[in-house]
């Protein structure tokens, strides 16, 4: 009987455990489903950053959900993060290898990254899994169009048409492919069909206008471009095309006006700068043309054709050494650039370097002979040349009226140092570091922020008075001096703050935050002096902002940075897990031009805290600066995923050209 009871109890316990487990599983699945549904809604309403947060939670809750990864990939794709999107689509495929859309969208983002072999393989796999999906065929046609495989693009459009896909996009793509094959009559028929299907889509008019430009009908093209602008006055591509048409009909004033409009709306459009440079040459403004070409090369530093062009202009103005430098740069980027060798030979001849001129001339002749006898280039070589000759034609609105985060115009700067705060009236932007049971700390939680927290003046006075009393009552207590220094630093009385941190360190050399805050305060003081031409700002609760003038030279700045680094190193020796100190140290090292040292520090911060978004962002920027674009863009992708919106601006501008 007793054994029977035990068995019954065991069954009851097992049943209850199973019920609890099933309930928990159901609740978790429901929670994941909720995040996915909320994310879908945000994605549909173009709240992309919010959608990203939703799908991050869904992935965290259910790390094997193909749907969560897929939707997060779509969100990243919409934000212009093709690296992050490709990773998510790959994860989606890993958890469901039969879902065609994962292959479809991975193909799209691979195309954006010039990985056309991988893209075409994915399109093939997507078509195999969903043979009736016309959108896959249409997007593969876009890729074929970019690769100038025009007949394949037409074939895919025809297949999509058989699947009853009748959107104007099909006729625009097929028309562009036919235009590429010089089948202008058929191309115009497709563009006319596109316009008839949707008279409010400016793309049909744009492409028809482009075809008419190739047929040397700039007046007819101008009518189409004007119509496109009337439908969408914020589409910079229309102004660019109209400028080119106006150049053809010798409307120089109108062309200048359109190009200036493009550059006002899209300040990083190197194609517009290039065409404006050509216009300036026509108006004998060689200096202005060179200035515009400088901007082109700042945006596209590997465009060999522009180095050649600028070199020719410099040579025409008598700047022969400048011309040689440009030809050297072009040859350094592409050692088989025959035109650059030829132009350099002519300038060397003018400089009296006849031996060098003859050598360059022979190089140019030899390269041309080789190219004449070997007319085929591999896909990789073709795409490499295409990238070297590309312009960053970023046709988007400076004010981002399309609502896309990545299209907003922002200055690009490293995320600055984190500093501790005693208190703040606004807790947004505050990050916390857990110091419970750690040696060298006087409080269990440290609050840090990048921003200057807002302070209540009355609260500052009350806290100052309280700290003064504590110091009088306990003059040997280091934490009182530390807190007083911290409050003084928050009120920008940096010199007084340094005195209190010094005293805290004297009383307790193991006080981690006294060292950390002394370094930060030194940095803030140095930053103010260098950024305000010797003006040091000091906030005093009893009076207005005061200004004290102090001159400082570069050697003093360098010395100050070294002292700051020394303090940070002391913090690391006391608490090697304090990831904020590595971040701050990395930032200061970047100011000292020690970029690899800075990258190493940001990497250490990430190693200690895998979700340190600001560290990923700064590391990504520095890697881009060091020309390590692939790794840099991967770090920026992680930063964007974790909420750093500026990462998408940077990726838009530098990662996928």
XYZ file of C-alpha atoms in Angstrom:
657
model
C 0.000 0.000 0.000
C 2.825 2.358 0.955
C 4.696 1.494 -2.246
C 1.519 2.137 -4.220
C 1.177 5.610 -2.602
C 4.791 6.392 -3.471
C 4.123 5.437 -7.109
C 0.989 7.588 -7.210
C 2.873 10.519 -5.639
C 5.703 10.023 -8.117
C 3.240 10.078 -11.005
C 1.547 13.193 -9.603
C 4.933 14.957 -9.179
C 5.957 13.910 -12.716
C 2.607 15.082 -14.119
C 2.886 18.397 -12.276
C 6.476 18.851 -13.494
C 5.404 18.076 -17.045
C 2.451 20.454 -16.751
C 4.690 23.222 -15.371
C 7.255 22.619 -18.134
C 4.557 22.637 -20.833
C 3.030 25.797 -19.367
C 6.424 27.526 -19.252
C 7.176 26.377 -22.813
C 3.783 27.642 -23.967
C 4.321 30.989 -22.219
C 7.779 31.355 -23.739
C 6.484 30.474 -27.215
C 3.641 32.959 -26.710
C 6.138 35.626 -25.633
C 8.314 34.968 -28.705
C 5.214 35.110 -30.891
C 4.228 38.409 -29.305
C 7.642 39.951 -29.993
C 7.480 38.740 -33.592
C 3.979 40.152 -34.117
C 4.883 43.481 -32.496
C 8.034 43.549 -34.630
C 6.017 42.871 -37.784
C 3.751 45.806 -36.945
C 6.728 48.120 -36.331
C 8.381 46.926 -39.533
C 5.205 47.579 -41.506
C 4.976 51.084 -40.039
C 8.674 51.688 -40.851
C 9.648 51.946 -37.157
C 12.828 50.098 -38.001
C 14.856 50.686 -34.835
C 11.893 49.604 -32.693
C 11.353 46.551 -34.933
C 15.020 45.643 -34.510
C 14.621 45.726 -30.723
C 11.539 43.483 -30.980
C 13.274 40.892 -33.143
C 16.388 41.004 -30.951
C 14.176 39.952 -28.050
C 12.532 37.234 -30.166
C 15.962 35.840 -31.120
C 17.102 36.021 -27.494
C 13.982 34.196 -26.285
C 14.085 31.583 -29.048
C 17.562 31.351 -30.630
C 16.466 28.624 -33.084
C 13.523 30.524 -34.582
C 14.086 30.841 -38.344
C 11.282 33.418 -38.489
C 12.860 35.708 -35.875
C 16.192 35.689 -37.723
C 14.497 36.179 -41.091
C 12.466 39.190 -39.937
C 15.472 40.701 -38.184
C 17.366 40.236 -41.442
C 14.622 42.084 -43.329
C 14.852 44.919 -40.799
C 18.632 45.171 -41.150
C 18.285 45.072 -44.928
C 15.794 47.947 -44.716
C 18.335 49.868 -42.598
C 21.079 49.262 -45.176
C 23.031 46.812 -43.002
C 23.732 44.143 -45.615
C 26.442 42.413 -43.570
C 24.133 41.923 -40.579
C 21.216 40.978 -42.821
C 23.262 38.283 -44.584
C 24.201 36.784 -41.208
C 20.544 36.661 -40.114
C 19.349 35.124 -43.388
C 22.112 32.505 -43.085
C 20.928 31.681 -39.545
C 17.347 31.485 -40.804
C 18.453 28.985 -43.471
C 20.310 26.949 -40.850
C 17.095 26.488 -38.842
C 14.831 26.048 -41.889
C 16.698 25.155 -45.105
C 13.441 24.901 -47.099
C 12.206 28.474 -46.699
C 12.726 30.084 -50.119
C 12.525 33.698 -48.953
C 15.644 33.338 -46.800
C 17.651 32.397 -49.897
C 15.872 35.097 -51.899
C 16.784 37.933 -49.541
C 20.271 36.617 -48.887
C 20.779 36.789 -52.639
C 19.652 40.422 -52.630
C 22.049 41.486 -49.858
C 24.894 39.509 -51.395
C 24.342 41.420 -54.632
C 24.578 44.660 -52.666
C 27.991 43.506 -51.413
C 29.207 42.578 -54.923
C 29.137 38.861 -54.050
C 27.401 37.981 -57.303
C 28.511 34.347 -57.389
C 26.913 33.740 -53.985
C 23.855 35.783 -54.967
C 23.189 33.809 -58.155
C 23.600 30.513 -56.283
C 21.033 31.701 -53.714
C 18.598 32.808 -56.436
C 18.892 29.332 -57.956
C 18.131 27.675 -54.599
C 15.224 30.076 -53.992
C 13.674 29.317 -57.400
C 14.023 25.564 -56.780
C 12.076 25.929 -53.513
C 9.404 28.298 -54.858
C 9.045 27.979 -58.630
C 5.985 30.233 -58.827
C 7.464 33.236 -57.005
C 7.840 35.902 -59.696
C 9.551 38.327 -57.278
C 12.591 36.046 -57.102
C 12.876 36.156 -60.886
C 12.459 39.939 -60.975
C 15.201 40.477 -58.394
C 17.519 38.041 -60.161
C 16.854 40.056 -63.331
C 18.054 43.171 -61.469
C 21.310 41.375 -60.628
C 21.766 40.238 -64.237
C 21.095 43.823 -65.303
C 23.907 45.103 -63.075
C 26.226 42.404 -64.461
C 25.242 43.483 -68.005
C 23.927 40.002 -68.739
C 21.005 41.619 -70.470
C 19.517 38.597 -72.245
C 19.353 36.644 -68.959
C 17.588 39.617 -67.355
C 15.060 39.660 -70.205
C 14.518 35.895 -69.899
C 13.745 36.208 -66.170
C 11.314 39.066 -66.854
C 9.545 36.955 -69.485
C 9.291 34.036 -67.044
C 7.813 36.375 -64.421
C 5.316 37.654 -67.003
C 4.163 34.074 -67.620
C 3.518 33.821 -63.870
C 1.039 36.727 -64.255
C 3.428 39.290 -62.716
C 2.384 42.506 -64.410
C 3.815 45.309 -62.247
C 5.399 48.259 -64.037
C 8.715 47.239 -62.423
C 8.941 44.255 -64.768
C 8.662 46.459 -67.851
C 11.141 48.991 -66.443
C 13.743 46.246 -65.817
C 13.149 44.574 -69.175
C 13.282 47.959 -70.879
C 16.624 48.727 -69.219
C 17.991 45.347 -70.363
C 16.802 45.983 -73.922
C 18.374 49.431 -73.770
C 21.621 47.706 -72.751
C 21.360 45.560 -75.893
C 20.751 48.755 -77.931
C 17.230 47.535 -78.760
C 15.885 51.031 -78.224
C 12.570 50.578 -80.023
C 11.641 47.600 -77.843
C 12.995 49.366 -74.747
C 10.791 52.404 -75.382
C 7.772 50.122 -75.780
C 8.487 48.643 -72.331
C 8.933 52.077 -70.757
C 5.708 53.280 -72.395
C 3.912 50.227 -70.956
C 5.356 50.979 -67.513
C 4.114 54.579 -67.699
C 0.648 53.446 -68.865
C 0.436 50.952 -65.977
C 1.352 53.546 -63.372
C 1.436 57.199 -64.431
C 2.425 58.210 -60.899
C 5.661 56.197 -60.769
C 8.539 58.533 -61.719
C 10.853 55.587 -62.546
C 9.117 54.914 -65.856
C 9.678 58.500 -66.979
C 13.260 58.462 -65.684
C 14.214 55.367 -67.648
C 12.381 56.480 -70.787
C 14.240 59.773 -70.530
C 17.539 57.896 -70.175
C 16.780 55.879 -73.323
C 16.010 59.072 -75.209
C 19.325 60.516 -74.018
C 21.128 57.535 -75.575
C 19.153 58.127 -78.775
C 20.510 61.707 -78.688
C 17.059 63.177 -78.051
C 17.842 65.450 -75.050
C 14.781 67.676 -75.612
C 12.400 64.697 -75.388
C 14.384 63.355 -72.434
C 14.032 66.710 -70.690
C 10.229 66.430 -70.916
C 10.368 63.038 -69.172
C 12.749 64.266 -66.451
C 10.553 67.312 -65.804
C 7.553 65.020 -65.446
C 9.443 62.759 -63.033
C 10.343 65.805 -60.899
C 6.721 66.972 -60.910
C 5.755 63.575 -59.447
C 8.534 63.535 -56.843
C 10.406 66.782 -56.224
C 12.666 65.101 -53.656
C 14.098 62.448 -56.003
C 17.658 63.610 -56.624
C 18.243 61.126 -59.475
C 15.733 63.095 -61.549
C 17.654 66.349 -61.033
C 20.902 64.570 -61.900
C 19.472 63.225 -65.157
C 17.944 66.586 -66.018
C 21.329 68.235 -65.435
C 22.911 65.844 -67.944
C 20.163 66.613 -70.469
C 20.663 70.340 -69.946
C 24.397 69.921 -70.516
C 23.590 68.328 -73.875
C 21.404 71.272 -74.968
C 24.053 73.739 -73.668
C 21.855 75.055 -70.857
C 24.835 75.572 -68.561
C 22.974 77.741 -66.036
C 20.162 75.189 -65.721
C 22.672 72.316 -65.407
C 24.570 74.148 -62.645
C 21.271 74.777 -60.866
C 20.297 71.086 -60.995
C 23.725 69.843 -59.869
C 23.758 72.293 -56.964
C 20.288 71.023 -56.033
C 21.562 67.427 -56.057
C 24.517 68.343 -53.830
C 22.326 70.278 -51.413
C 20.074 67.236 -51.013
C 22.822 64.589 -51.267
C 26.103 66.110 -50.066
C 28.053 62.889 -50.638
C 27.143 62.426 -54.304
C 30.517 62.312 -56.017
C 28.936 61.862 -59.465
C 27.353 65.298 -59.114
C 30.689 66.836 -58.089
C 32.332 65.171 -61.086
C 29.809 66.545 -63.568
C 29.953 69.986 -61.975
C 33.739 69.868 -62.416
C 33.227 69.215 -66.139
C 30.872 72.208 -66.332
C 33.401 74.408 -64.554
C 36.074 73.460 -67.085
C 33.683 74.660 -69.795
C 33.452 78.020 -68.043
C 37.276 78.235 -67.671
C 37.046 77.702 -63.910
C 39.894 75.173 -63.731
C 40.580 75.923 -60.080
C 36.920 75.277 -59.196
C 36.961 72.072 -61.259
C 40.010 70.782 -59.379
C 38.278 71.660 -56.101
C 35.235 69.569 -57.101
C 37.493 66.683 -58.141
C 39.156 66.914 -54.714
C 35.713 66.255 -53.225
C 35.132 63.348 -55.611
C 38.370 61.698 -54.487
C 37.624 62.355 -50.829
C 34.441 60.311 -51.366
C 35.934 57.786 -53.817
C 39.654 57.600 -52.972
C 40.268 54.723 -55.385
C 38.671 56.178 -58.524
C 41.590 55.944 -60.937
C 39.840 57.870 -63.732
C 39.438 60.932 -61.517
C 43.118 60.884 -60.505
C 43.931 60.827 -64.231
C 41.532 63.684 -64.963
C 42.746 65.818 -62.044
C 46.342 65.111 -63.059
C 45.612 66.398 -66.556
C 44.051 69.568 -65.147
C 47.003 70.142 -62.816
C 49.396 69.682 -65.714
C 47.434 72.232 -67.763
C 47.858 74.798 -64.990
C 51.605 74.161 -64.701
C 51.393 72.109 -61.495
C 53.531 69.313 -62.932
C 54.566 67.795 -59.604
C 50.922 67.680 -58.550
C 50.073 65.956 -61.834
C 52.832 63.362 -61.285
C 51.475 62.693 -57.782
C 47.994 61.996 -59.200
C 49.336 59.679 -61.909
C 51.447 57.874 -59.292
C 48.335 57.363 -57.167
C 46.325 55.980 -60.085
C 49.128 53.570 -61.044
C 49.575 52.534 -57.411
C 45.905 51.556 -57.247
C 45.820 49.910 -60.677
C 49.293 49.064 -62.032
C 47.878 48.212 -65.504
C 46.435 51.675 -66.116
C 48.019 52.448 -69.499
C 46.583 55.975 -69.780
C 48.187 56.992 -66.483
C 51.590 55.732 -67.651
C 51.208 57.648 -70.907
C 50.183 60.912 -69.224
C 52.993 60.567 -66.701
C 55.473 60.065 -69.544
C 54.375 63.364 -71.090
C 54.783 65.284 -67.811
C 58.170 63.687 -67.133
C 59.263 64.838 -70.576
C 58.266 68.402 -69.640
C 60.278 68.085 -66.421
C 63.325 66.923 -68.376
C 63.191 63.335 -67.101
C 63.566 61.795 -70.578
C 64.668 58.382 -69.316
C 61.641 58.121 -67.006
C 59.374 59.385 -69.786
C 60.596 56.704 -72.197
C 60.130 53.979 -69.578
C 56.533 55.075 -68.875
C 55.739 55.313 -72.583
C 56.967 51.744 -73.140
C 54.856 50.562 -70.166
C 51.745 52.196 -71.631
C 52.433 50.649 -75.056
C 53.075 47.197 -73.555
C 49.848 47.229 -71.503
C 47.797 48.302 -74.532
C 49.362 45.544 -76.650
C 48.557 42.940 -73.994
C 44.963 44.151 -73.601
C 44.460 44.141 -77.377
C 45.584 40.502 -77.614
C 43.731 39.396 -74.428
C 40.225 40.775 -74.667
C 38.672 38.741 -71.828
C 38.588 39.637 -68.154
C 37.340 37.396 -65.366
C 34.195 38.424 -63.479
C 36.368 39.310 -60.464
C 38.645 41.533 -62.583
C 35.662 43.184 -64.258
C 33.969 43.931 -60.930
C 37.234 45.219 -59.438
C 37.635 47.663 -62.318
C 33.981 48.638 -62.020
C 34.501 49.502 -58.337
C 37.657 51.508 -59.127
C 35.728 53.575 -61.675
C 32.570 53.928 -59.566
C 31.142 57.109 -58.120
C 29.250 57.248 -54.843
C 25.990 58.303 -56.451
C 24.047 58.590 -53.219
C 20.731 59.922 -54.433
C 18.894 60.585 -51.199
C 17.436 63.492 -49.343
C 19.728 65.171 -46.822
C 16.761 65.587 -44.474
C 15.696 61.956 -44.951
C 12.117 62.689 -45.913
C 11.840 59.002 -46.881
C 12.057 58.179 -43.173
C 15.063 55.914 -43.585
C 17.515 56.166 -40.707
C 20.533 55.394 -42.903
C 19.694 58.230 -45.313
C 19.831 60.978 -42.715
C 22.722 63.413 -42.989
C 24.944 63.333 -39.918
C 28.526 64.085 -39.003
C 30.542 60.962 -38.226
C 32.422 60.999 -34.944
C 33.688 58.443 -32.459
C 31.559 57.878 -29.388
C 33.231 59.807 -26.586
C 34.348 58.730 -23.105
C 32.038 57.520 -20.336
C 32.277 59.394 -17.051
C 30.804 58.624 -13.650
C 28.000 60.747 -12.199
C 26.977 61.220 -8.588
C 23.349 61.883 -9.459
C 21.260 63.091 -12.388
C 17.729 64.433 -12.802
C 17.324 62.455 -16.048
C 18.303 58.766 -15.997
C 18.101 58.238 -19.767
C 21.514 57.346 -21.159
C 22.800 56.192 -17.760
C 24.716 52.883 -17.798
C 25.526 50.894 -14.678
C 28.569 48.907 -13.594
C 28.083 46.336 -10.827
C 30.813 46.645 -8.177
C 29.157 44.485 -5.498
C 31.809 42.633 -3.468
C 34.603 44.199 -5.532
C 37.615 45.689 -3.776
C 38.444 49.361 -4.249
C 34.863 50.614 -4.549
C 32.846 52.537 -1.966
C 29.425 51.928 -3.584
C 27.832 48.757 -5.042
C 26.764 50.380 -8.342
C 28.588 52.949 -10.500
C 26.496 55.153 -12.801
C 28.173 56.285 -16.020
C 27.138 58.295 -19.069
C 28.525 59.826 -22.255
C 26.276 62.866 -22.004
C 26.469 65.811 -19.646
C 23.651 65.152 -17.146
C 21.251 67.938 -16.252
C 21.689 69.179 -12.708
C 19.374 70.954 -10.315
C 21.266 73.954 -8.895
C 19.556 73.759 -5.502
C 20.295 70.053 -5.232
C 23.945 70.756 -6.077
C 24.214 73.300 -3.226
C 22.580 70.900 -0.748
C 24.858 68.031 -1.770
C 27.965 70.258 -1.662
C 27.137 71.371 1.874
C 26.519 67.778 2.977
C 29.851 66.606 1.532
C 31.714 69.505 3.159
C 30.268 68.482 6.537
C 31.216 64.835 5.922
C 34.799 65.844 5.102
C 35.037 67.902 8.320
C 33.584 65.069 10.378
C 35.682 62.333 8.708
C 38.769 63.967 7.183
C 40.435 60.604 6.604
C 37.552 59.121 4.533
C 38.703 58.918 0.882
C 35.175 58.319 -0.471
C 34.031 61.756 0.762
C 36.788 63.469 -1.227
C 35.996 61.267 -4.232
C 32.296 62.206 -4.136
C 33.087 65.898 -3.731
C 35.474 65.705 -6.681
C 32.861 63.900 -8.749
C 30.234 66.537 -8.029
C 32.672 69.346 -8.832
C 33.511 67.610 -12.129
C 29.802 67.378 -12.937
C 29.527 71.124 -12.383
C 32.596 71.644 -14.631
C 34.867 72.983 -11.906
C 37.561 70.667 -13.180
C 40.612 72.096 -11.423
C 38.989 71.906 -7.993
C 37.738 68.411 -8.805
C 41.297 67.283 -9.581
C 42.453 68.462 -6.156
C 39.804 66.342 -4.433
C 40.609 63.259 -6.532
C 44.298 63.716 -5.677
C 43.418 63.769 -1.981
C 41.177 60.684 -2.316
C 44.065 58.817 -3.981
C 46.507 59.965 -1.267
C 44.189 58.633 1.427
C 43.356 55.396 -0.436
C 45.656 54.455 -3.356
C 43.367 51.481 -4.110
C 40.290 53.671 -4.741
C 39.435 52.642 -8.322
C 36.980 55.415 -9.139
C 39.249 58.186 -7.850
C 41.863 57.166 -10.439
C 39.209 56.710 -13.140
C 37.550 60.066 -12.481
C 40.862 61.887 -12.255
C 41.729 60.596 -15.719
C 38.325 61.615 -17.074
C 38.530 65.057 -15.485
C 41.983 65.620 -16.948
C 40.568 64.587 -20.308
C 37.601 66.969 -20.058
C 39.903 69.825 -19.073
C 42.256 69.093 -21.964
C 39.319 68.735 -24.347
C 37.912 72.118 -23.365
C 41.258 73.877 -23.672
C 41.957 72.426 -27.134
C 38.434 72.930 -28.489
C 37.961 76.499 -27.295
C 41.310 78.054 -28.233
C 42.570 78.191 -24.699
C 39.270 78.950 -22.965
C 38.525 76.901 -19.867
C 34.891 76.832 -18.765
C 34.149 76.554 -15.065
C 30.662 76.228 -13.629
C 30.073 77.664 -10.182
C 26.670 77.156 -8.530
C 26.924 80.588 -6.907
C 27.617 82.564 -10.081
C 27.328 82.480 -13.858
C 29.565 80.535 -16.212
C 33.048 81.996 -16.001
C 35.860 81.848 -18.525
C 39.554 81.634 -17.760
C 42.048 81.912 -20.604
C 44.937 79.499 -20.740
C 47.257 78.800 -23.650
C 48.530 75.287 -24.220
C 50.793 73.847 -26.903
C 50.767 70.451 -28.613
C 53.617 69.091 -26.478
C 51.612 69.885 -23.333
C 48.566 68.158 -24.842
C 50.624 65.049 -25.573
C 51.991 65.060 -22.029
C 48.464 65.420 -20.624
C 47.190 62.499 -22.741
C 50.040 60.328 -21.449
C 49.107 61.173 -17.846
C 45.493 60.259 -18.603
C 46.605 56.913 -20.053
C 48.729 56.267 -16.954
C 45.687 56.796 -14.711
C 43.608 54.454 -16.877
C 46.358 51.821 -16.674
C 46.266 52.130 -12.870
C 42.508 51.518 -12.949
C 43.067 48.408 -15.077
C 45.622 47.094 -12.578
C 43.055 47.545 -9.770
C 40.047 46.189 -11.677
C 40.918 44.432 -14.966
C 37.208 43.662 -15.563
C 36.145 47.327 -15.700
C 35.255 47.471 -19.399
C 34.494 51.211 -19.399
C 38.145 52.028 -18.690
C 39.282 50.143 -21.801
C 36.720 52.079 -23.834
C 37.885 55.438 -22.481
C 41.520 54.525 -22.935
C 40.817 53.517 -26.533
C 39.155 56.844 -27.229
C 42.126 58.824 -25.861
C 44.575 56.662 -27.806
C 42.648 57.412 -30.994
C 43.186 61.132 -30.326
C 46.905 60.388 -30.016
C 46.764 58.710 -33.474
C 47.553 55.346 -31.860
C 44.812 53.670 -33.881
C 45.891 50.057 -33.449
C 46.262 50.607 -29.726
C 42.751 52.099 -29.663
C 41.325 49.182 -31.676
C 42.963 46.783 -29.220
C 41.380 48.612 -26.257
C 37.918 48.588 -27.836
C 38.367 44.859 -28.518
C 39.213 44.277 -24.848
C 36.085 46.186 -23.803
C 34.012 43.999 -26.136
C 35.704 40.867 -24.766
C 34.536 41.833 -21.279
C 31.067 42.956 -22.365
C 29.806 41.371 -25.560
C 26.912 43.829 -25.953
C 29.020 47.006 -25.620
C 27.489 48.792 -28.616
C 29.631 51.936 -28.393
C 32.831 49.869 -28.414
C 31.726 48.019 -31.552
C 30.896 51.365 -33.178
C 34.248 53.000 -32.405
C 36.184 49.895 -33.365
C 34.263 49.721 -36.644
C 35.012 53.359 -37.486
C 38.728 52.956 -36.811
C 38.891 49.762 -38.877
C 37.279 51.627 -41.778
C 39.872 54.362 -41.327
C 42.583 51.681 -41.506
C 41.023 50.408 -44.788
C 39.824 47.157 -43.201
C 36.310 47.624 -44.530
C 34.999 44.083 -44.180
C 35.859 43.773 -40.471
C 34.915 47.397 -39.834
C 31.480 46.961 -41.400
C 30.896 43.774 -39.370
C 31.555 45.721 -36.162
C 29.282 48.553 -37.289
C 26.584 45.997 -38.053
C 26.766 44.740 -34.456
C 26.645 48.323 -33.168
C 23.552 49.037 -35.250
C 21.893 45.824 -34.100
C 22.366 46.992 -30.516
C 20.825 50.410 -31.090
C 23.553 52.768 -32.397
C 21.615 54.463 -35.201
C 24.677 56.314 -36.520
C 26.125 52.946 -37.568
C 23.604 52.810 -40.407
C 24.656 56.237 -41.688
C 28.275 55.085 -41.786
C 27.480 51.771 -43.489
C 25.382 53.598 -46.069
C 28.294 55.888 -46.882
C 31.289 53.549 -46.692
C 30.421 49.870 -46.608
C 28.587 49.085 -49.834
C 29.973 51.089 -52.746
